[in-house]
Coordinates of N, CA, C and O in Angstrom, one line a residue:
M187 N 5.4 -1.3 -15.7 CA 6.4 -0.8 -14.7 C 6.5 0.7 -14.8 O 6.4 1.3 -15.9
I188 N 6.7 1.3 -13.7 CA 7.1 2.7 -13.6 C 8.5 2.8 -13.2 O 8.9 2.2 -12.2
E189 N 9.4 3.4 -14.0 CA 10.8 3.5 -13.7 C 11.1 4.9 -13.6 O 10.8 5.8 -14.4
T190 N 11.7 5.2 -12.5 CA 12.1 6.6 -12.2 C 13.4 6.6 -11.4 O 13.5 6.0 -10.4
R191 N 14.4 7.2 -12.0 CA 15.7 7.4 -11.3 C 16.3 6.1 -10.7 O 16.7 6.0 -9.6
G192 N 16.2 5.0 -11.5 CA 16.7 3.7 -11.1 C 15.8 2.9 -10.2 O 16.1 1.8 -9.8
L193 N 14.6 3.4 -9.8 CA 13.7 2.8 -9.0 C 12.6 2.2 -9.8 O 12.0 2.9 -10.7
T194 N 12.2 1.0 -9.7 CA 11.1 0.4 -10.5 C 10.0 0.0 -9.6 O 10.1 -0.6 -8.5
L195 N 8.8 0.5 -10.0 CA 7.5 0.2 -9.3 C 6.7 -0.6 -10.2 O 6.6 -0.3 -11.4
T196 N 5.9 -1.6 -9.7 CA 5.0 -2.4 -10.5 C 3.6 -2.0 -10.1 O 3.1 -2.3 -9.0
P197 N 2.9 -1.3 -11.0 CA 1.5 -1.0 -10.8 C 0.7 -2.3 -10.6 O 0.9 -3.3 -11.3
I198 N -0.2 -2.3 -9.7 CA -1.1 -3.5 -9.5 C -2.5 -3.3 -10.0 O -3.3 -4.2 -10.0
G199 N -2.8 -2.1 -10.4 CA -4.2 -1.8 -10.9 C -4.4 -0.3 -11.1 O -3.4 0.5 -11.2
T200 N -5.7 0.1 -11.2 CA -6.1 1.4 -11.5 C -7.2 1.8 -10.5 O -8.1 1.0 -10.3
L201 N -7.2 3.1 -10.1 CA -8.2 3.6 -9.3 C -9.2 4.4 -10.1 O -8.8 5.1 -11.0
H202 N -10.5 4.3 -9.8 CA -11.5 5.0 -10.5 C -12.3 5.8 -9.6 O -12.9 5.3 -8.6
T203 N -12.4 7.1 -9.8 CA -13.0 8.1 -9.0 C -13.9 9.0 -9.9 O -13.8 9.0 -11.1
P204 N -14.7 9.9 -9.3 CA -15.5 10.8 -10.1 C -14.7 12.0 -10.6 O -15.2 12.8 -11.4
W205 N -13.4 12.2 -10.2 CA -12.7 13.4 -10.5 C -11.8 13.2 -11.7 O -10.9 12.3 -11.8
R206 N -12.0 14.1 -12.7 CA -11.3 14.0 -14.0 C -10.1 15.0 -14.1 O -9.3 14.9 -15.0
A207 N -10.1 16.1 -13.3 CA -9.1 17.1 -13.3 C -8.6 17.4 -11.9 O -9.4 17.2 -10.9
V208 N -7.3 17.7 -11.8 CA -6.7 18.0 -10.5 C -7.5 19.0 -9.7 O -7.8 18.8 -8.5
A209 N -8.0 20.0 -10.4 CA -8.8 21.1 -9.7 C -10.1 20.5 -9.1 O -10.6 21.1 -8.1
D210 N -10.6 19.4 -9.6 CA -11.8 18.8 -9.1 C -11.6 17.9 -7.9 O -12.6 17.6 -7.2
C211 N -10.4 17.5 -7.6 CA -10.2 16.5 -6.5 C -10.4 17.2 -5.2 O -10.0 18.3 -5.0
P212 N -11.0 16.5 -4.3 CA -11.1 17.0 -2.9 C -9.7 17.2 -2.3 O -8.8 16.5 -2.6
R213 N -9.6 18.1 -1.3 CA -8.3 18.3 -0.6 C -7.9 17.1 0.2 O -6.7 16.8 0.4
N214 N -8.9 16.3 0.6 CA -8.6 15.0 1.3 C -9.8 14.1 1.1 O -10.8 14.6 0.7
G215 N -9.6 12.9 1.3 CA -10.6 11.9 1.0 C -11.8 12.0 1.9 O -12.8 11.3 1.6
R216 N -11.8 12.8 3.0 CA -13.0 12.9 3.8 C -13.9 14.0 3.3 O -14.9 14.3 3.9
Q217 N -13.6 14.6 2.2 CA -14.5 15.5 1.5 C -14.7 14.9 0.1 O -13.9 14.3 -0.5
P218 N -15.8 15.0 -0.5 CA -17.0 15.6 0.0 C -17.7 14.6 1.0 O -17.3 13.5 1.1
D219 N -18.8 15.1 1.6 CA -19.6 14.3 2.5 C -21.0 14.3 2.0 O -21.6 15.4 1.9
P220 N -21.5 13.2 1.6 CA -21.0 11.9 1.8 C -20.0 11.5 0.7 O -20.1 12.0 -0.4
A221 N -19.0 10.7 1.1 CA -18.0 10.3 0.1 C -18.5 9.3 -0.9 O -19.3 8.4 -0.5
P222 N -18.2 9.6 -2.2 CA -18.8 8.7 -3.2 C -18.1 7.3 -3.2 O -16.9 7.2 -2.7
I223 N -18.7 6.3 -3.7 CA -18.1 5.0 -3.9 C -17.1 5.1 -5.1 O -17.4 5.7 -6.1
C224 N -15.9 4.7 -4.9 CA -14.8 4.7 -5.9 C -14.5 3.2 -6.0 O -14.9 2.4 -5.2
T225 N -13.7 2.9 -7.1 CA -13.3 1.5 -7.2 C -11.8 1.4 -7.5 O -11.1 2.3 -8.0
A226 N -11.2 0.3 -7.0 CA -9.9 -0.1 -7.3 C -9.9 -1.4 -8.1 O -10.4 -2.4 -7.7
H227 N -9.5 -1.3 -9.3 CA -9.4 -2.4 -10.3 C -8.0 -3.0 -10.2 O -7.1 -2.4 -10.6
V228 N -7.9 -4.2 -9.7 CA -6.7 -4.9 -9.5 C -6.4 -5.8 -10.8 O -7.3 -6.5 -11.2
L229 N -5.2 -5.7 -11.3 CA -4.9 -6.5 -12.5 C -4.9 -8.0 -12.2 O -4.6 -8.4 -11.1
P230 N -5.3 -8.8 -13.2 CA -5.4 -10.2 -13.0 C -4.2 -10.9 -12.4 O -4.3 -11.8 -11.5
A231 N -3.0 -10.4 -12.7 CA -1.8 -11.0 -12.2 C -1.7 -10.9 -10.7 O -0.9 -11.6 -10.0
F232 N -2.4 -9.9 -10.1 CA -2.3 -9.7 -8.6 C -3.6 -10.0 -7.9 O -3.7 -9.8 -6.7
Q233 N -4.6 -10.5 -8.5 CA -5.9 -10.8 -7.9 C -5.8 -11.9 -6.8 O -6.6 -11.8 -5.9
D234 N -4.9 -12.8 -7.0 CA -4.8 -13.8 -5.9 C -4.4 -13.2 -4.6 O -4.7 -13.7 -3.5
G235 N -3.7 -12.0 -4.6 CA -3.3 -11.3 -3.4 C -4.5 -10.7 -2.7 O -4.3 -10.2 -1.6
L236 N -5.7 -10.7 -3.3 CA -6.8 -10.2 -2.6 C -7.5 -11.2 -1.6 O -8.4 -10.9 -0.9
R237 N -7.0 -12.4 -1.7 CA -7.6 -13.5 -0.8 C -7.6 -13.0 0.7 O -6.6 -12.5 1.1
S238 N -8.6 -13.3 1.4 CA -8.8 -13.0 2.8 C -9.0 -11.6 3.1 O -8.9 -11.2 4.3
L239 N -9.2 -10.7 2.1 CA -9.5 -9.3 2.3 C -10.9 -9.1 2.9 O -11.1 -8.1 3.6
E240 N -11.8 -10.0 2.7 CA -13.2 -9.9 3.2 C -13.1 -9.8 4.8 O -12.2 -10.4 5.4
G241 N -13.9 -8.9 5.3 CA -13.9 -8.8 6.8 C -13.1 -7.6 7.3 O -13.3 -7.2 8.4
F242 N -12.2 -7.0 6.4 CA -11.6 -5.8 6.8 C -12.5 -4.6 6.5 O -13.0 -4.5 5.4
S243 N -12.6 -3.7 7.4 CA -13.5 -2.6 7.2 C -12.8 -1.4 6.5 O -13.4 -0.6 5.8
H244 N -11.5 -1.4 6.6 CA -10.7 -0.3 6.0 C -9.4 -0.8 5.5 O -8.9 -1.9 5.9
L245 N -8.9 -0.1 4.4 CA -7.7 -0.5 3.8 C -6.8 0.7 3.6 O -7.3 1.9 3.6
I246 N -5.5 0.5 3.4 CA -4.6 1.6 3.1 C -4.2 1.4 1.6 O -3.8 0.3 1.2
L247 N -4.5 2.4 0.8 CA -4.1 2.3 -0.6 C -3.0 3.3 -0.9 O -3.0 4.4 -0.4
L248 N -2.0 2.8 -1.6 CA -0.9 3.6 -2.1 C -1.0 3.8 -3.6 O -1.2 2.8 -4.3
Y249 N -0.7 5.0 -4.1 CA -0.9 5.2 -5.5 C 0.0 6.3 -6.0 O 0.6 7.0 -5.2
W250 N 0.2 6.3 -7.3 CA 1.2 7.2 -7.9 C 0.5 8.5 -8.5 O -0.4 8.4 -9.3
L251 N 0.8 9.6 -8.0 CA 0.2 10.9 -8.3 C 0.9 11.5 -9.6 O 1.6 12.5 -9.5
D252 N 0.7 10.9 -10.7 CA 1.4 11.2 -11.9 C 1.1 12.6 -12.4 O 1.9 13.2 -13.2
Q253 N 0.1 13.3 -12.0 CA -0.3 14.6 -12.5 C 0.0 15.7 -11.4 O -0.4 16.8 -11.6
A254 N 0.6 15.3 -10.4 CA 1.0 16.3 -9.3 C 2.0 17.3 -9.9 O 2.9 16.8 -10.7
K255 N 2.0 18.5 -9.5 CA 3.0 19.5 -10.0 C 4.3 19.1 -9.4 O 4.4 18.3 -8.5
S256 N 5.4 19.7 -9.9 CA 6.7 19.5 -9.5 C 6.9 19.7 -8.0 O 6.2 20.6 -7.4
A257 N 7.8 19.0 -7.4 CA 8.0 19.1 -5.9 C 8.3 20.5 -5.5 O 9.1 21.2 -6.2
E258 N 7.7 20.9 -4.4 CA 8.1 22.2 -3.7 C 8.5 21.9 -2.3 O 7.7 21.3 -1.6
M259 N 9.7 22.2 -1.9 CA 10.1 21.9 -0.6 C 9.5 22.8 0.5 O 9.3 22.4 1.6
V260 N 9.2 24.1 0.1 CA 8.5 25.0 1.0 C 7.4 25.7 0.2 O 7.7 26.1 -0.9
F261 N 6.3 25.9 0.8 CA 5.2 26.6 0.2 C 4.2 27.1 1.3 O 4.3 26.7 2.4
I262 N 3.3 27.9 0.9 CA 2.3 28.4 1.8 C 1.0 27.7 1.6 O 0.4 27.7 0.5
P263 N 0.5 26.9 2.6 CA -0.7 26.2 2.4 C -1.9 27.1 2.2 O -1.8 28.3 2.6
P264 N -2.9 26.6 1.5 CA -4.1 27.5 1.2 C -4.8 28.0 2.4 O -5.6 29.0 2.3
F265 N -4.7 27.4 3.6 CA -5.4 27.8 4.8 C -4.6 28.3 5.9 O -5.0 28.4 7.0
D266 N -3.3 28.6 5.6 CA -2.4 29.0 6.7 C -1.4 30.0 6.0 O -0.8 29.7 5.0
P267 N -1.1 31.1 6.6 CA -0.2 32.1 6.0 C 1.3 31.8 6.2 O 2.1 32.5 5.6
T268 N 1.7 30.8 6.9 CA 3.1 30.6 7.2 C 3.7 29.6 6.2 O 3.1 28.5 5.9
P269 N 4.9 29.9 5.6 CA 5.5 28.9 4.7 C 5.8 27.6 5.5 O 6.3 27.6 6.7
R270 N 5.5 26.4 4.9 CA 5.7 25.1 5.6 C 6.5 24.2 4.7 O 6.4 24.3 3.4
G271 N 7.3 23.3 5.3 CA 8.0 22.4 4.5 C 7.1 21.3 4.0 O 6.2 20.9 4.7
V272 N 7.4 20.8 2.8 CA 6.5 19.7 2.2 C 6.3 18.5 3.1 O 5.3 17.9 3.2
F273 N 7.4 18.2 3.9 CA 7.3 17.0 4.7 C 6.5 17.2 6.0 O 6.2 16.2 6.7
A274 N 6.1 18.4 6.2 CA 5.2 18.7 7.4 C 3.8 18.9 6.8 O 2.9 19.4 7.6
T275 N 3.5 18.5 5.6 CA 2.2 18.6 5.0 C 1.8 17.3 4.3 O 2.6 16.4 4.2
R276 N 0.6 17.3 3.9 CA 0.1 16.1 3.1 C -0.1 16.5 1.6 O -0.8 15.9 0.8
A277 N 0.6 17.6 1.2 CA 0.5 18.1 -0.2 C 0.9 17.0 -1.2 O 1.8 16.2 -0.9
P278 N 0.3 17.0 -2.4 CA 0.7 16.0 -3.4 C 2.0 16.2 -4.1 O 2.5 15.3 -4.7
W279 N 2.5 17.5 -4.1 CA 3.7 17.8 -4.8 C 4.9 17.5 -4.0 O 5.4 18.3 -3.2
R280 N 5.4 16.3 -4.2 CA 6.5 15.7 -3.3 C 7.6 15.2 -4.2 O 7.4 15.0 -5.4
P281 N 8.8 15.0 -3.7 CA 9.9 14.4 -4.5 C 9.4 13.0 -5.2 O 9.8 12.8 -6.3
N282 N 8.7 12.3 -4.4 CA 8.1 11.0 -4.9 C 6.6 11.1 -4.8 O 6.1 11.0 -3.6
P283 N 5.9 11.4 -5.8 CA 4.4 11.7 -5.7 C 3.6 10.4 -5.4 O 2.8 10.0 -6.2
I284 N 3.8 9.9 -4.2 CA 3.1 8.7 -3.7 C 1.9 9.2 -2.9 O 2.1 9.9 -1.9
G285 N 0.7 8.8 -3.3 CA -0.5 9.1 -2.5 C -0.8 8.0 -1.6 O -0.5 6.8 -1.8
L286 N -1.4 8.3 -0.4 CA -1.8 7.3 0.6 C -3.2 7.7 1.1 O -3.5 8.8 1.4
S287 N -4.1 6.7 1.1 CA -5.5 7.0 1.6 C -5.9 5.8 2.5 O -5.7 4.6 2.1
V288 N -6.4 6.1 3.6 CA -7.1 5.1 4.4 C -8.6 5.1 3.9 O -9.2 6.2 4.0
V289 N -9.0 4.0 3.3 CA -10.3 4.0 2.7 C -11.2 3.0 3.4 O -10.8 2.0 4.0
A290 N -12.5 3.3 3.4 CA -13.5 2.3 3.9 C -13.7 1.3 2.8 O -14.0 1.6 1.6
F291 N -13.6 0.0 3.1 CA -13.7 -1.1 2.2 C -15.2 -1.5 2.2 O -15.7 -2.0 3.2
E292 N -15.9 -1.3 1.1 CA -17.3 -1.6 1.0 C -17.5 -3.0 0.4 O -18.7 -3.4 0.1
G293 N -16.5 -3.7 0.0 CA -16.6 -5.1 -0.5 C -16.2 -5.1 -2.0 O -15.7 -4.2 -2.5
F294 N -16.4 -6.3 -2.6 CA -16.0 -6.5 -4.0 C -17.2 -6.2 -4.9 O -18.3 -6.7 -4.6
Q295 N -17.0 -5.5 -5.9 CA -18.1 -5.3 -6.9 C -18.1 -6.4 -8.0 O -19.1 -6.7 -8.5
A296 N -16.9 -6.9 -8.2 CA -16.7 -8.0 -9.2 C -15.3 -8.6 -8.9 O -14.6 -8.1 -8.0
L297 N -14.9 -9.6 -9.7 CA -13.6 -10.2 -9.5 C -12.5 -9.1 -9.7 O -12.5 -8.5 -10.8
G298 N -11.7 -8.9 -8.7 CA -10.7 -7.9 -8.8 C -11.1 -6.5 -8.7 O -10.2 -5.6 -8.9
V299 N -12.3 -6.2 -8.4 CA -12.8 -4.8 -8.3 C -13.3 -4.5 -6.8 O -14.3 -5.1 -6.4
L300 N -12.6 -3.7 -6.1 CA -12.9 -3.3 -4.8 C -13.7 -2.0 -4.8 O -13.3 -1.0 -5.4
A301 N -14.8 -2.0 -4.0 CA -15.5 -0.7 -3.8 C -15.0 -0.1 -2.5 O -14.9 -0.7 -1.5
V302 N -14.6 1.2 -2.6 CA -14.0 1.9 -1.5 C -14.6 3.3 -1.4 O -15.1 3.9 -2.4
R303 N -14.5 3.9 -0.2 CA -14.9 5.3 0.0 C -13.6 6.1 0.5 O -12.8 5.5 1.2
Y304 N -13.6 7.4 0.3 CA -12.6 8.3 0.9 C -11.3 8.4 0.1 O -10.3 8.7 0.6
L305 N -11.4 8.2 -1.2 CA -10.2 8.4 -2.1 C -10.2 9.9 -2.5 O -11.2 10.6 -2.5
D306 N -9.0 10.4 -2.8 CA -8.9 11.8 -3.1 C -7.9 11.9 -4.3 O -7.0 12.8 -4.3
C307 N -8.1 11.1 -5.3 CA -7.2 11.1 -6.5 C -8.0 11.1 -7.8 O -9.2 10.9 -7.8
L308 N -7.3 11.4 -8.9 CA -7.9 11.4 -10.2 C -8.4 10.1 -10.7 O -7.8 9.0 -10.3
D309 N -9.4 10.1 -11.5 CA -9.8 8.9 -12.2 C -8.7 8.4 -13.0 O -8.0 9.1 -13.7
G310 N -8.4 7.1 -12.9 CA -7.3 6.5 -13.7 C -6.0 6.5 -13.0 O -5.0 6.1 -13.6
T311 N -5.9 6.9 -11.8 CA -4.7 6.9 -11.0 C -4.1 5.5 -10.9 O -4.9 4.5 -10.6
T312 N -2.8 5.3 -11.0 CA -2.2 4.0 -10.9 C -2.1 3.6 -9.4 O -1.6 4.3 -8.5
L313 N -2.6 2.4 -9.2 CA -2.6 1.8 -7.8 C -1.3 1.0 -7.7 O -0.9 0.2 -8.5
L314 N -0.6 1.3 -6.6 CA 0.7 0.6 -6.3 C 0.6 -0.5 -5.3 O 1.4 -1.5 -5.4
D315 N -0.2 -0.3 -4.3 CA -0.3 -1.3 -3.2 C -1.6 -1.2 -2.4 O -2.2 -0.2 -2.4
I316 N -1.9 -2.3 -1.7 CA -3.1 -2.4 -0.9 C -2.6 -3.1 0.4 O -2.0 -4.1 0.4
K317 N -3.0 -2.5 1.5 CA -2.6 -3.1 2.8 C -3.9 -3.0 3.7 O -4.6 -2.0 3.6
P318 N -4.1 -4.0 4.6 CA -5.2 -3.9 5.5 C -4.9 -2.8 6.6 O -3.8 -2.7 7.0
Y319 N -5.9 -2.0 6.9 CA -5.8 -1.0 8.0 C -6.0 -1.8 9.3 O -7.0 -2.5 9.4
L320 N -5.1 -1.7 10.2 CA -5.2 -2.4 11.5 C -5.2 -1.4 12.6 O -4.2 -0.7 12.9
P321 N -6.4 -1.2 13.2 CA -6.5 -0.2 14.3 C -5.6 -0.4 15.5 O -5.2 0.5 16.1
T322 N -5.2 -1.7 15.7 CA -4.2 -1.9 16.8 C -2.8 -1.5 16.5 O -2.0 -1.3 17.4
T323 N -2.5 -1.3 15.2 CA -1.2 -0.9 14.8 C -1.1 0.5 14.1 O -0.2 1.2 14.3
D324 N -2.2 0.8 13.4 CA -2.2 2.0 12.6 C -2.8 3.3 13.3 O -2.7 4.3 12.7
T325 N -3.3 3.1 14.5 CA -3.9 4.2 15.2 C -3.0 4.6 16.4 O -2.5 3.7 17.1
E326 N -2.7 5.9 16.5 CA -2.0 6.4 17.6 C -2.9 7.4 18.3 O -2.9 8.6 18.0
P327 N -3.6 7.0 19.4 CA -4.5 7.8 20.1 C -3.9 9.1 20.6 O -4.6 10.1 20.8
T328 N -2.6 9.1 21.0 CA -2.0 10.3 21.6 C -1.3 11.1 20.5 O -0.5 12.1 20.9
A329 N -1.4 10.8 19.3 CA -0.7 11.6 18.2 C -1.1 13.0 18.2 O -2.3 13.3 18.5
T330 N -0.2 13.9 17.9 CA -0.5 15.3 17.8 C -0.2 15.7 16.3 O 0.5 15.0 15.6
M331 N -0.7 16.9 16.0 CA -0.7 17.3 14.6 C 0.2 18.6 14.4 O 0.0 19.3 13.4
G332 N 1.1 18.8 15.3 CA 2.0 20.0 15.1 C 1.2 21.3 14.7 O 0.2 21.6 15.3
W333 N 1.8 21.9 13.7 CA 1.2 23.2 13.3 C -0.2 23.1 12.8 O -1.0 24.1 12.7
L334 N -0.7 21.9 12.4 CA -2.0 21.7 11.9 C -3.1 21.6 13.0 O -4.3 21.6 12.7
D335 N -2.7 21.4 14.3 CA -3.7 21.3 15.3 C -4.8 22.4 15.3 O -6.0 22.1 15.4
P336 N -4.4 23.6 15.2 CA -5.5 24.7 15.2 C -6.4 24.6 13.9 O -7.5 25.1 13.9
H337 N -5.9 23.9 12.9 CA -6.7 23.8 11.6 C -7.5 22.5 11.5 O -8.2 22.2 10.6
A338 N -7.4 21.6 12.5 CA -7.9 20.3 12.5 C -9.4 20.3 12.3 O -10.1 21.1 13.0
T339 N -9.9 19.5 11.5 CA -11.3 19.2 11.4 C -11.6 17.9 11.9 O -10.9 16.9 11.7
R340 N -12.6 17.8 12.7 CA -12.9 16.5 13.3 C -13.8 15.7 12.4 O -14.8 16.2 11.9
R341 N -13.5 14.4 12.3 CA -14.3 13.5 11.5 C -15.5 13.1 12.2 O -15.6 12.9 13.4
K342 N -16.6 12.9 11.4 CA -17.8 12.4 12.0 C -17.7 10.9 12.1 O -17.2 10.2 11.2
G343 N -18.2 10.3 13.2 CA -18.3 8.9 13.4 C -17.4 8.2 12.7 O -17.2 7.3 12.1

């Protein structure tokens, strides 16, 4: 259990990536290209919850960024000279350091071990939840990116 300020979270597993230090982590899961295979190891108590996951091409993973620096409400992003509020960014230093990645699900490597691409967290990061990515619900084709629009990088295929 992770307990913080009266809130209890139950870890369901551990994420394994090539990155051992915060400085080594990519800025987002779409870097580097090609994205390496990472794994999500789900604890035995939660493995029944993986039933029917086959057939989903993408998943949403939620995880605890326990090594993120203390929350900053306003900071200057590394690629933009204007101070921005943390809630207008995807920065990891948040009041609740919860990470979220939409990952490509490459299938099961073993019982309770999911192979995924596009993670951007440290090796050993605590996994909090897994949800199927649903393009009919999770995609907003007309969404805009506010101040980030001029900095947008377009994803390949």
